[in-house]
């Protein structure tokens, strides 16, 4: 991959959250996704890692920690062995300087460590505490292990994903964690704004993986109560709009098409030479088209089967239909829109020289995100950060020696 816009790190760069200090004690994906949003906006995110490091470092491809490099950019790493009293004392010193504290221990663990929200707020009343767990801090399932896979199943998401004659399908990536991370960053900034406007001091954000994941299902609870119906798997089709599906072209490539508005649906039928369907009661409204989805897909799919991929895309786009290709990462990486919009950027990297990764999102016109530092090596900033917190050289050396304990 080459030809991407270059990004170079500038430790002096200041984003809109400059001056905000975040202590991230979380592990794996949700917390790292949350703190990444804050770090990209300029917050000073300090990863507090155990001597073995965040397990995300061990998610490797061909031996390379590419998840870590991507989701821990713009952060600093401090190793603290919290089983040792000097390290706990150092953590408390950092807590007193922090604006945000992120953790994803099983509910109750923080309390057993002497770090309950009450204790944290006694030392720092303005602290925003983000508690990430699978099912929330309360409720019958609070103590259950809460990996995203379990939540993707229990939320109802997997039940809706896949084909009707096959098993439910889990997403092939950490979707629940990613969604929770984005929700969590929004909640954190909201809490910071409320604090700065005097509406509250510190507060606790109870962020489960389950609730954000459930929220993406939209009005399914209302649909079930109102109609008594449970929405079933329909493959790449939709329970709410037709035509909408993945269609195979003559050359074996696939496209995604959506006719979610009446105007676009009518246009699609005209393009495929079936304007008669616009006057057929079976297809005259969206509800009828969904009810007769198989007939709609037969007509639309038949048209795509008679055209090669690029030709079909051009015809549909020229006529104003909403259609797009099904990309793999190689396709996306070479697409001119991805290149011109700088959706992927080449970021300097000590191991590879440069490494492509997703750009900072969203795009703010006046206060854009910043590239300040690459993902840290384990404990890279321990001495630096502890010195900033006021610890003397002897205390720092004691803590560094305890990292291996």
PDB file of N, CA and C in Angstrom, residues 16 37 40 71 75 81 88 145 155 158 166 192 217 278 291-294 344 364 375 381 403:
ATOM      1  N   UNK A  16      -8.200  20.076  20.624  1.00  0.00           N
ATOM      2  CA  UNK A  16      -9.247  20.726  21.418  1.00  0.00           C
ATOM      3  C   UNK A  16      -9.330  20.228  22.858  1.00  0.00           C
ATOM      4  N   UNK A  37     -10.294   8.107  21.099  1.00  0.00           N
ATOM      5  CA  UNK A  37     -11.021   9.292  20.643  1.00  0.00           C
ATOM      6  C   UNK A  37     -10.546  10.533  21.397  1.00  0.00           C
ATOM      7  N   UNK A  40      -6.810  11.346  20.278  1.00  0.00           N
ATOM      8  CA  UNK A  40      -6.751  11.982  18.962  1.00  0.00           C
ATOM      9  C   UNK A  40      -7.197  13.441  19.022  1.00  0.00           C
ATOM     10  N   UNK A  71      -4.638   1.519  17.812  1.00  0.00           N
ATOM     11  CA  UNK A  71      -5.559   2.008  18.834  1.00  0.00           C
ATOM     12  C   UNK A  71      -4.874   2.629  20.044  1.00  0.00           C
ATOM     13  N   UNK A  75      -0.916   8.076  22.796  1.00  0.00           N
ATOM     14  CA  UNK A  75      -1.000   7.781  24.231  1.00  0.00           C
ATOM     15  C   UNK A  75       0.405   7.595  24.809  1.00  0.00           C
ATOM     16  N   UNK A  81       3.003  -1.920  38.854  1.00  0.00           N
ATOM     17  CA  UNK A  81       2.602  -3.184  39.471  1.00  0.00           C
ATOM     18  C   UNK A  81       1.767  -2.848  40.699  1.00  0.00           C
ATOM     19  N   UNK A  88       0.980   1.763  44.000  1.00  0.00           N
ATOM     20  CA  UNK A  88      -0.345   2.291  44.350  1.00  0.00           C
ATOM     21  C   UNK A  88      -0.237   3.745  44.783  1.00  0.00           C
ATOM     22  N   UNK A 145     -18.704 -12.573  33.212  1.00  0.00           N
ATOM     23  CA  UNK A 145     -17.687 -12.070  32.278  1.00  0.00           C
ATOM     24  C   UNK A 145     -18.389 -11.449  31.073  1.00  0.00           C
ATOM     25  N   UNK A 155     -27.542  -9.281  22.942  1.00  0.00           N
ATOM     26  CA  UNK A 155     -28.216  -8.036  22.569  1.00  0.00           C
ATOM     27  C   UNK A 155     -29.301  -8.246  21.528  1.00  0.00           C
ATOM     28  N   UNK A 158     -26.727 -10.744  16.915  1.00  0.00           N
ATOM     29  CA  UNK A 158     -26.356 -11.943  16.166  1.00  0.00           C
ATOM     30  C   UNK A 158     -27.594 -12.666  15.632  1.00  0.00           C
ATOM     31  N   UNK A 166     -29.554 -20.623   8.198  1.00  0.00           N
ATOM     32  CA  UNK A 166     -28.263 -20.884   8.813  1.00  0.00           C
ATOM     33  C   UNK A 166     -28.248 -20.348  10.238  1.00  0.00           C
ATOM     34  N   UNK A 192     -17.345  16.108  30.971  1.00  0.00           N
ATOM     35  CA  UNK A 192     -16.364  17.183  31.107  1.00  0.00           C
ATOM     36  C   UNK A 192     -17.007  18.543  30.862  1.00  0.00           C
ATOM     37  N   UNK A 217     -30.073  -1.756  17.516  1.00  0.00           N
ATOM     38  CA  UNK A 217     -31.198  -2.485  16.931  1.00  0.00           C
ATOM     39  C   UNK A 217     -32.398  -1.578  16.684  1.00  0.00           C
ATOM     40  N   UNK A 278     -43.721  -0.440 -10.986  1.00  0.00           N
ATOM     41  CA  UNK A 278     -44.145   0.756 -10.256  1.00  0.00           C
ATOM     42  C   UNK A 278     -45.656   0.902 -10.200  1.00  0.00           C
ATOM     43  N   UNK A 291     -42.880  -7.063   1.645  1.00  0.00           N
ATOM     44  CA  UNK A 291     -43.695  -8.283   1.711  1.00  0.00           C
ATOM     45  C   UNK A 291     -43.384  -9.201   0.523  1.00  0.00           C
ATOM     46  N   UNK A 292     -43.075  -8.602  -0.608  1.00  0.00           N
ATOM     47  CA  UNK A 292     -42.776  -9.375  -1.823  1.00  0.00           C
ATOM     48  C   UNK A 292     -41.291  -9.276  -2.182  1.00  0.00           C
ATOM     49  N   UNK A 293     -40.464  -9.296  -1.150  1.00  0.00           N
ATOM     50  CA  UNK A 293     -39.036  -9.096  -1.313  1.00  0.00           C
ATOM     51  C   UNK A 293     -38.403 -10.102  -2.277  1.00  0.00           C
ATOM     52  N   UNK A 294     -38.831 -11.354  -2.247  1.00  0.00           N
ATOM     53  CA  UNK A 294     -38.234 -12.361  -3.114  1.00  0.00           C
ATOM     54  C   UNK A 294     -38.466 -12.034  -4.583  1.00  0.00           C
ATOM     55  N   UNK A 344      -7.469   6.779   4.764  1.00  0.00           N
ATOM     56  CA  UNK A 344      -6.302   6.044   5.256  1.00  0.00           C
ATOM     57  C   UNK A 344      -5.097   6.972   5.123  1.00  0.00           C
ATOM     58  N   UNK A 364     -13.086  18.047  12.309  1.00  0.00           N
ATOM     59  CA  UNK A 364     -13.520  19.340  12.840  1.00  0.00           C
ATOM     60  C   UNK A 364     -12.809  20.449  12.075  1.00  0.00           C
ATOM     61  N   UNK A 375       2.085   4.855  19.065  1.00  0.00           N
ATOM     62  CA  UNK A 375       1.735   3.969  20.173  1.00  0.00           C
ATOM     63  C   UNK A 375       2.987   3.649  20.982  1.00  0.00           C
ATOM     64  N   UNK A 381       6.929   5.601  29.099  1.00  0.00           N
ATOM     65  CA  UNK A 381       6.843   6.928  29.710  1.00  0.00           C
ATOM     66  C   UNK A 381       6.731   6.868  31.232  1.00  0.00           C
ATOM     67  N   UNK A 403       8.392  -3.239  38.682  1.00  0.00           N
ATOM     68  CA  UNK A 403       7.634  -3.597  37.489  1.00  0.00           C
ATOM     69  C   UNK A 403       7.749  -5.074  37.158  1.00  0.00           C
TER      70      UNK A 403
END
